[in-house]
Each structure stands twice: as C-alpha cells, then as structure tokens.
Coordinates of N, CA, C and O in Angstrom, one line a residue:
X1 N 95.6 88.7 127.7 CA 94.9 90.0 127.7 C 95.8 91.4 127.5 O 96.2 91.4 128.8
X2 N 95.5 92.1 126.7 CA 96.2 93.7 126.8 C 95.3 94.4 127.3 O 93.8 94.4 126.8
X3 N 95.5 95.7 128.3 CA 94.9 96.7 128.6 C 95.8 98.1 128.1 O 96.8 97.9 128.3
X4 N 95.0 98.6 126.9 CA 95.8 99.6 126.3 C 95.4 101.0 126.5 O 94.0 101.0 126.8
X5 N 95.9 101.7 126.9 CA 95.6 103.2 126.9 C 96.1 104.3 125.7 O 97.2 104.3 125.1
X6 N 95.4 105.1 125.7 CA 95.4 106.0 124.3 C 94.6 107.3 124.5 O 93.6 107.1 125.6
X7 N 95.3 108.3 124.1 CA 94.8 109.5 124.3 C 94.8 110.4 122.9 O 95.6 110.4 121.9
X8 N 93.6 110.8 122.7 CA 93.0 111.7 121.6 C 92.4 112.9 121.8 O 92.4 113.3 123.1
X9 N 92.6 114.0 121.0 CA 92.2 115.3 121.2 C 91.2 115.8 120.3 O 91.6 115.3 119.0
X10 N 89.9 116.3 120.3 CA 89.0 116.6 119.5 C 89.5 118.1 118.8 O 90.0 118.9 119.6
X11 N 89.1 118.3 117.7 CA 89.2 119.7 117.0 C 88.1 120.5 118.2 O 87.1 120.0 118.6
X12 N 88.2 122.0 118.1 CA 87.3 123.0 118.8 C 86.4 122.6 118.3 O 86.2 122.8 117.0
X13 N 85.4 122.9 119.1 CA 83.6 123.1 118.9 C 83.3 121.3 118.3 O 82.2 121.5 118.0
X14 N 84.0 120.2 118.2 CA 83.5 119.2 117.8 C 83.0 118.2 118.9 O 82.6 116.9 118.7
X15 N 83.0 118.7 120.4 CA 82.5 117.6 121.2 C 80.9 117.1 121.3 O 81.1 115.9 121.4
X16 N 80.3 117.8 120.7 CA 78.7 117.2 120.5 C 78.8 116.5 119.5 O 78.0 115.3 119.6
X17 N 79.4 117.0 118.4 CA 79.2 115.9 117.2 C 80.0 114.4 117.8 O 79.3 113.4 117.5
X18 N 81.1 114.5 118.1 CA 82.0 113.4 118.8 C 80.8 112.2 119.7 O 80.6 111.4 119.7
X19 N 80.5 113.2 120.6 CA 79.4 112.7 121.6 C 78.3 111.9 120.7 O 77.7 110.7 121.0
X20 N 77.7 112.6 119.7 CA 76.5 112.3 119.1 C 76.7 111.0 118.4 O 75.9 109.9 118.2
X21 N 77.8 111.1 117.6 CA 78.3 109.8 116.6 C 78.3 108.9 117.7 O 78.1 107.6 117.1
X22 N 78.9 108.7 118.4 CA 79.7 107.6 119.3 C 78.4 107.0 120.3 O 78.3 106.2 121.0
X23 N 76.9 107.8 120.1 CA 75.9 107.2 120.8 C 75.8 106.1 120.3 O 74.8 105.0 121.4
X24 N 75.9 105.6 119.0 CA 75.6 104.3 118.7 C 76.4 104.1 117.4 O 76.8 104.9 116.6
X25 N 77.4 103.0 117.7 CA 78.6 102.7 117.1 C 77.9 101.5 115.8 O 76.9 100.7 116.1
X26 N 78.1 101.8 114.6 CA 77.3 100.8 113.7 C 77.7 99.4 113.9 O 78.6 98.9 114.1
X27 N 76.8 98.8 113.4 CA 76.9 96.9 113.8 C 77.7 96.5 113.2 O 78.5 95.8 113.8
X28 N 78.0 96.7 111.8 CA 79.4 96.2 111.1 C 80.8 96.4 111.7 O 81.6 96.0 111.7
X29 N 80.8 97.6 112.7 CA 81.9 98.2 113.1 C 82.2 97.6 114.4 O 83.2 96.9 115.0
X30 N 81.1 97.3 115.1 CA 80.7 96.3 116.4 C 81.7 94.9 116.0 O 82.4 94.5 116.8
X31 N 80.8 94.3 115.0 CA 81.3 93.1 115.0 C 82.8 92.8 114.2 O 83.8 92.1 114.9
X32 N 83.2 94.0 113.5 CA 84.8 93.9 113.0 C 85.6 94.2 114.2 O 86.9 93.4 114.4
X33 N 85.5 95.0 115.2 CA 86.1 95.3 116.6 C 86.1 94.2 116.9 O 87.3 93.7 117.5
X34 N 84.9 92.9 117.4 CA 85.2 92.0 118.1 C 85.9 90.9 117.2 O 86.5 90.1 117.8
X35 N 85.6 90.9 116.0 CA 86.6 90.0 115.2 C 87.7 89.8 115.2 O 88.7 89.3 115.1
X36 N 88.4 91.2 115.6 CA 90.0 91.8 115.8 C 90.0 91.6 117.2 O 91.5 91.8 117.4
X37 N 89.4 90.9 118.0 CA 90.0 90.5 119.1 C 89.7 91.5 120.3 O 90.2 91.4 121.3
X38 N 88.9 92.4 119.9 CA 88.7 93.3 121.2 C 87.5 93.3 122.1 O 86.6 92.7 121.6
X39 N 87.9 93.2 123.2 CA 86.8 92.5 124.3 C 86.1 93.9 125.0 O 84.8 93.4 125.8
X40 N 86.5 95.2 125.1 CA 86.0 96.3 125.4 C 86.7 97.2 125.1 O 88.2 97.4 124.9
X41 N 86.3 98.6 124.9 CA 86.5 99.5 124.8 C 85.6 101.1 125.0 O 85.0 101.0 125.1
X42 N 86.4 101.4 126.1 CA 85.7 102.8 126.6 C 86.4 103.9 126.3 O 87.6 103.8 126.4
X43 N 85.5 105.0 126.2 CA 86.5 106.3 125.8 C 85.8 107.6 127.1 O 84.3 107.4 127.4
X44 N 86.7 108.2 127.8 CA 86.0 109.0 128.6 C 86.4 110.4 128.1 O 87.4 110.5 127.5
X45 N 85.8 111.6 128.2 CA 85.7 112.7 127.5 C 86.0 113.8 128.9 O 85.0 113.8 129.5
X46 N 87.3 114.8 128.3 CA 87.4 115.7 129.6 C 87.6 116.8 128.4 O 88.8 117.2 127.8
X47 N 86.4 117.8 128.5 CA 86.6 118.6 127.4 C 86.9 118.1 126.0 O 86.4 117.5 125.8
X48 N 88.1 118.7 125.3 CA 88.4 118.0 124.2 C 89.1 116.9 124.4 O 89.7 116.3 123.3
X49 N 89.8 116.2 125.3 CA 90.4 115.4 125.5 C 89.8 114.0 125.7 O 88.8 113.8 126.3
X50 N 90.5 112.9 125.1 CA 89.5 111.7 125.0 C 90.4 110.5 125.4 O 91.7 110.5 124.9
X51 N 89.8 109.9 126.5 CA 91.1 109.0 126.7 C 90.1 107.6 126.5 O 89.1 107.0 127.1
X52 N 91.0 106.8 126.4 CA 90.7 105.5 125.6 C 91.1 104.1 126.6 O 92.3 104.2 126.9
X53 N 90.8 103.1 126.7 CA 91.0 102.0 127.8 C 90.4 100.7 126.7 O 89.2 100.6 126.6
X54 N 91.5 100.2 126.1 CA 91.2 99.2 125.3 C 91.5 97.9 125.7 O 92.6 97.9 126.2
X55 N 90.6 97.0 125.8 CA 91.0 95.5 126.3 C 90.8 94.8 125.1 O 89.9 94.3 124.6
X56 N 91.8 94.2 124.7 CA 92.5 93.3 123.5 C 93.1 92.1 123.7 O 93.7 92.3 124.3
X57 N 93.2 91.2 122.7 CA 94.0 90.0 122.8 C 95.1 90.7 122.4 O 96.4 90.2 123.0
X58 N 95.5 91.3 121.3 CA 96.7 91.6 120.7 C 96.1 93.0 120.1 O 96.1 93.5 119.0
X59 N 96.8 94.0 120.3 CA 96.6 95.4 119.8 C 97.3 95.7 118.5 O 96.5 96.4 117.7
X60 N 98.4 95.1 118.4 CA 99.2 95.5 117.0 C 98.2 94.7 115.9 O 98.2 95.0 114.7
X61 N 98.1 93.1 116.3 CA 97.0 92.6 115.3 C 95.7 93.2 115.1 O 95.2 93.2 114.0
X62 N 95.1 93.7 116.3 CA 93.9 94.7 115.9 C 94.1 95.6 115.2 O 93.2 95.9 114.2
X63 N 95.1 96.4 115.3 CA 95.4 97.4 114.4 C 95.6 97.2 112.7 O 94.9 97.7 112.0
X64 N 96.4 96.1 112.5 CA 96.4 95.5 111.3 C 94.9 95.1 110.9 O 95.2 95.4 109.6
X65 N 94.7 94.3 111.6 CA 93.1 93.8 111.1 C 92.2 95.0 110.7 O 91.7 94.6 109.9
X66 N 92.0 95.8 111.5 CA 91.1 96.9 111.1 C 91.6 98.1 110.0 O 90.7 98.8 109.3
X67 N 92.9 98.1 109.8 CA 93.5 99.2 108.8 C 92.6 99.2 107.8 O 92.4 100.5 107.3
X68 N 92.5 98.0 107.2 CA 91.6 98.5 105.9 C 90.2 97.4 105.6 O 89.5 97.6 104.5
X69 N 89.7 97.3 106.7 CA 88.4 96.7 107.0 C 87.6 97.8 106.4 O 87.4 98.9 106.9
X70 N 86.2 97.4 105.8 CA 85.4 98.1 105.2 C 84.5 98.6 106.2 O 83.8 99.9 105.8
X71 N 84.4 98.3 107.1 CA 83.3 98.7 108.4 C 84.3 99.8 109.0 O 83.7 100.9 109.5
X72 N 85.9 99.5 109.2 CA 86.5 100.7 109.9 C 86.9 102.0 109.0 O 87.2 103.1 109.4
X73 N 87.0 101.7 108.1 CA 87.6 102.5 106.7 C 86.6 104.0 106.9 O 87.2 104.9 107.3
X74 N 85.5 103.9 106.9 CA 84.6 105.2 106.8 C 84.9 105.7 108.0 O 84.6 107.1 108.1
X75 N 84.6 104.9 109.0 CA 84.3 105.4 110.8 C 85.7 106.4 110.7 O 85.8 107.2 111.5
X76 N 86.8 105.7 110.3 CA 88.1 106.5 110.6 C 88.0 107.9 109.8 O 88.6 108.9 110.4
X77 N 87.6 107.9 108.4 CA 87.4 108.8 107.8 C 86.6 110.2 108.5 O 87.1 111.0 108.7
X78 N 85.7 109.5 109.1 CA 84.6 110.3 109.8 C 85.3 110.8 111.2 O 85.1 112.3 111.3
X79 N 85.9 110.2 111.9 CA 86.7 110.6 113.3 C 87.8 111.4 112.6 O 88.1 112.5 113.2
X80 N 88.3 111.3 111.3 CA 89.5 112.3 111.4 C 88.9 113.8 111.2 O 89.6 114.4 111.5
X81 N 87.7 113.7 110.5 CA 87.1 115.1 110.6 C 86.9 115.8 112.0 O 86.6 117.2 112.1
X82 N 87.0 115.1 112.8 CA 86.7 115.5 114.4 C 87.8 115.7 115.3 O 87.8 116.4 116.1
X83 N 88.8 114.9 115.2 CA 90.1 114.8 115.8 C 91.2 115.8 115.8 O 91.7 115.6 114.4
X84 N 91.9 116.6 116.5 CA 93.0 117.0 116.4 C 94.2 116.3 116.1 O 95.1 116.6 115.7
X85 N 94.1 115.5 117.2 CA 95.3 114.5 117.8 C 94.4 113.1 117.6 O 93.6 112.7 118.1
X86 N 94.5 112.5 116.0 CA 94.0 111.3 115.9 C 94.5 110.3 116.6 O 93.6 109.3 117.3
X87 N 95.7 110.1 117.0 CA 96.2 108.6 118.0 C 97.5 109.1 118.6 O 98.5 109.6 117.6
X88 N 97.7 108.8 119.8 CA 99.2 109.3 120.5 C 100.1 107.8 120.4 O 100.8 107.7 121.0
X89 N 99.5 107.3 119.4 CA 100.1 105.8 119.3 C 101.6 105.9 118.7 O 101.8 106.5 117.6
X90 N 102.7 105.6 119.7 CA 104.1 105.8 119.5 C 104.6 104.9 118.6 O 106.3 104.6 118.3
X91 N 104.1 103.5 118.4 CA 104.6 102.5 117.6 C 105.2 101.4 118.5 O 105.6 100.7 118.1
X92 N 105.0 101.9 119.8 CA 105.3 100.8 120.8 C 104.1 100.2 121.4 O 103.1 101.6 121.7
X93 N 103.9 99.5 122.1 CA 102.8 99.1 122.7 C 102.6 100.0 124.3 O 103.3 100.0 124.8
X94 N 101.5 100.4 124.0 CA 101.0 101.6 125.2 C 100.0 100.9 126.1 O 99.4 101.3 126.4
X95 N 100.6 99.8 126.5 CA 100.1 98.8 127.3 C 100.0 99.5 128.8 O 101.0 99.9 129.4
X96 N 98.8 99.4 129.3 CA 98.7 99.9 130.8 C 99.0 99.0 131.8 O 98.5 97.6 132.0
X97 N 100.0 99.1 132.8 CA 100.3 97.8 133.9 C 99.5 98.9 135.2 O 99.8 99.5 135.7
X98 N 98.8 97.9 135.9 CA 98.3 98.2 137.0 C 99.1 98.0 138.1 O 100.0 97.1 138.4
X99 N 99.4 98.9 138.4 CA 100.2 99.1 140.2 C 99.7 99.0 141.3 O 100.1 98.5 142.2
X100 N 98.3 99.6 141.5 CA 97.5 99.8 142.8 C 96.1 100.0 142.7 O 95.8 100.8 141.4
X101 N 95.4 99.3 143.1 CA 94.1 99.7 143.1 C 93.2 99.3 144.5 O 93.9 98.8 145.5
X102 N 92.7 100.5 144.9 CA 91.8 100.5 146.4 C 91.1 98.9 146.5 O 90.2 98.5 146.0
X103 N 91.5 98.5 147.5 CA 91.2 97.0 147.7 C 89.5 96.9 148.1 O 89.4 98.0 148.7
X104 N 88.8 95.9 147.8 CA 87.4 96.1 148.5 C 87.2 95.7 149.8 O 88.0 94.9 150.4
X105 N 86.4 96.7 150.1 CA 86.2 96.0 151.6 C 85.8 94.6 152.1 O 85.0 94.2 151.5
X106 N 86.3 94.2 153.2 CA 86.0 92.8 153.7 C 85.4 92.8 155.0 O 85.5 93.9 155.8
X107 N 84.3 92.2 154.9 CA 83.6 92.4 156.7 C 83.7 91.1 157.3 O 84.0 89.8 157.1

C-alpha cells in the first residue's frame, strides 16, 4: 500500500464552500474511489492550504482509473472552481516515507 501526501490551495473566500461540499461526498464518488484502490483519504485545512493523505494500492493507477470516471469528472469540475492550486503532483510518486513516530507508552 502507498501513502501519498498532496498539497492543494483554495481560492480566496472559498474555504466555507469547500468545507460544506466535503461534508458529504457523493455515494458514486465514494464507490469509485474504493474501486480505484483507495483505502483512506484524509484532508486537513489550514486557512486556504489543504493537506491530503491518501492511502491506496497504486496512486498512478488510481489517477488513471478516475481520470474519466463519470462520478469523478463533475466532482473535479466543481473542485476546479474552488482551487487555486489544484494539485502539486509533479509526475513522480509523492509517496510519504515514515521516518519516525512517537512510540506508544508501555506499562
């Protein structure tokens, strides 16, 4: 499984719209994401900056699967209205390598 980190940025004044739209993802998009091999997708927002953590089988394959998917095309069109920087994907795998984490306390 891959863990992918992405950064996007909202257009000024679109923060509330983005939060509202993401409060409920359409069922057909949820199904498409899972069919594309996505196991988890979390998004954090700090002001206009969005930080995504995607857990998937194969990020490149997932993007190809969703590119023309009928559930994803209208979603991406809607996101394009809200995003200033739609994707900082540079063509190479933005996979995140875990270097360190705070260990759990043992008693």
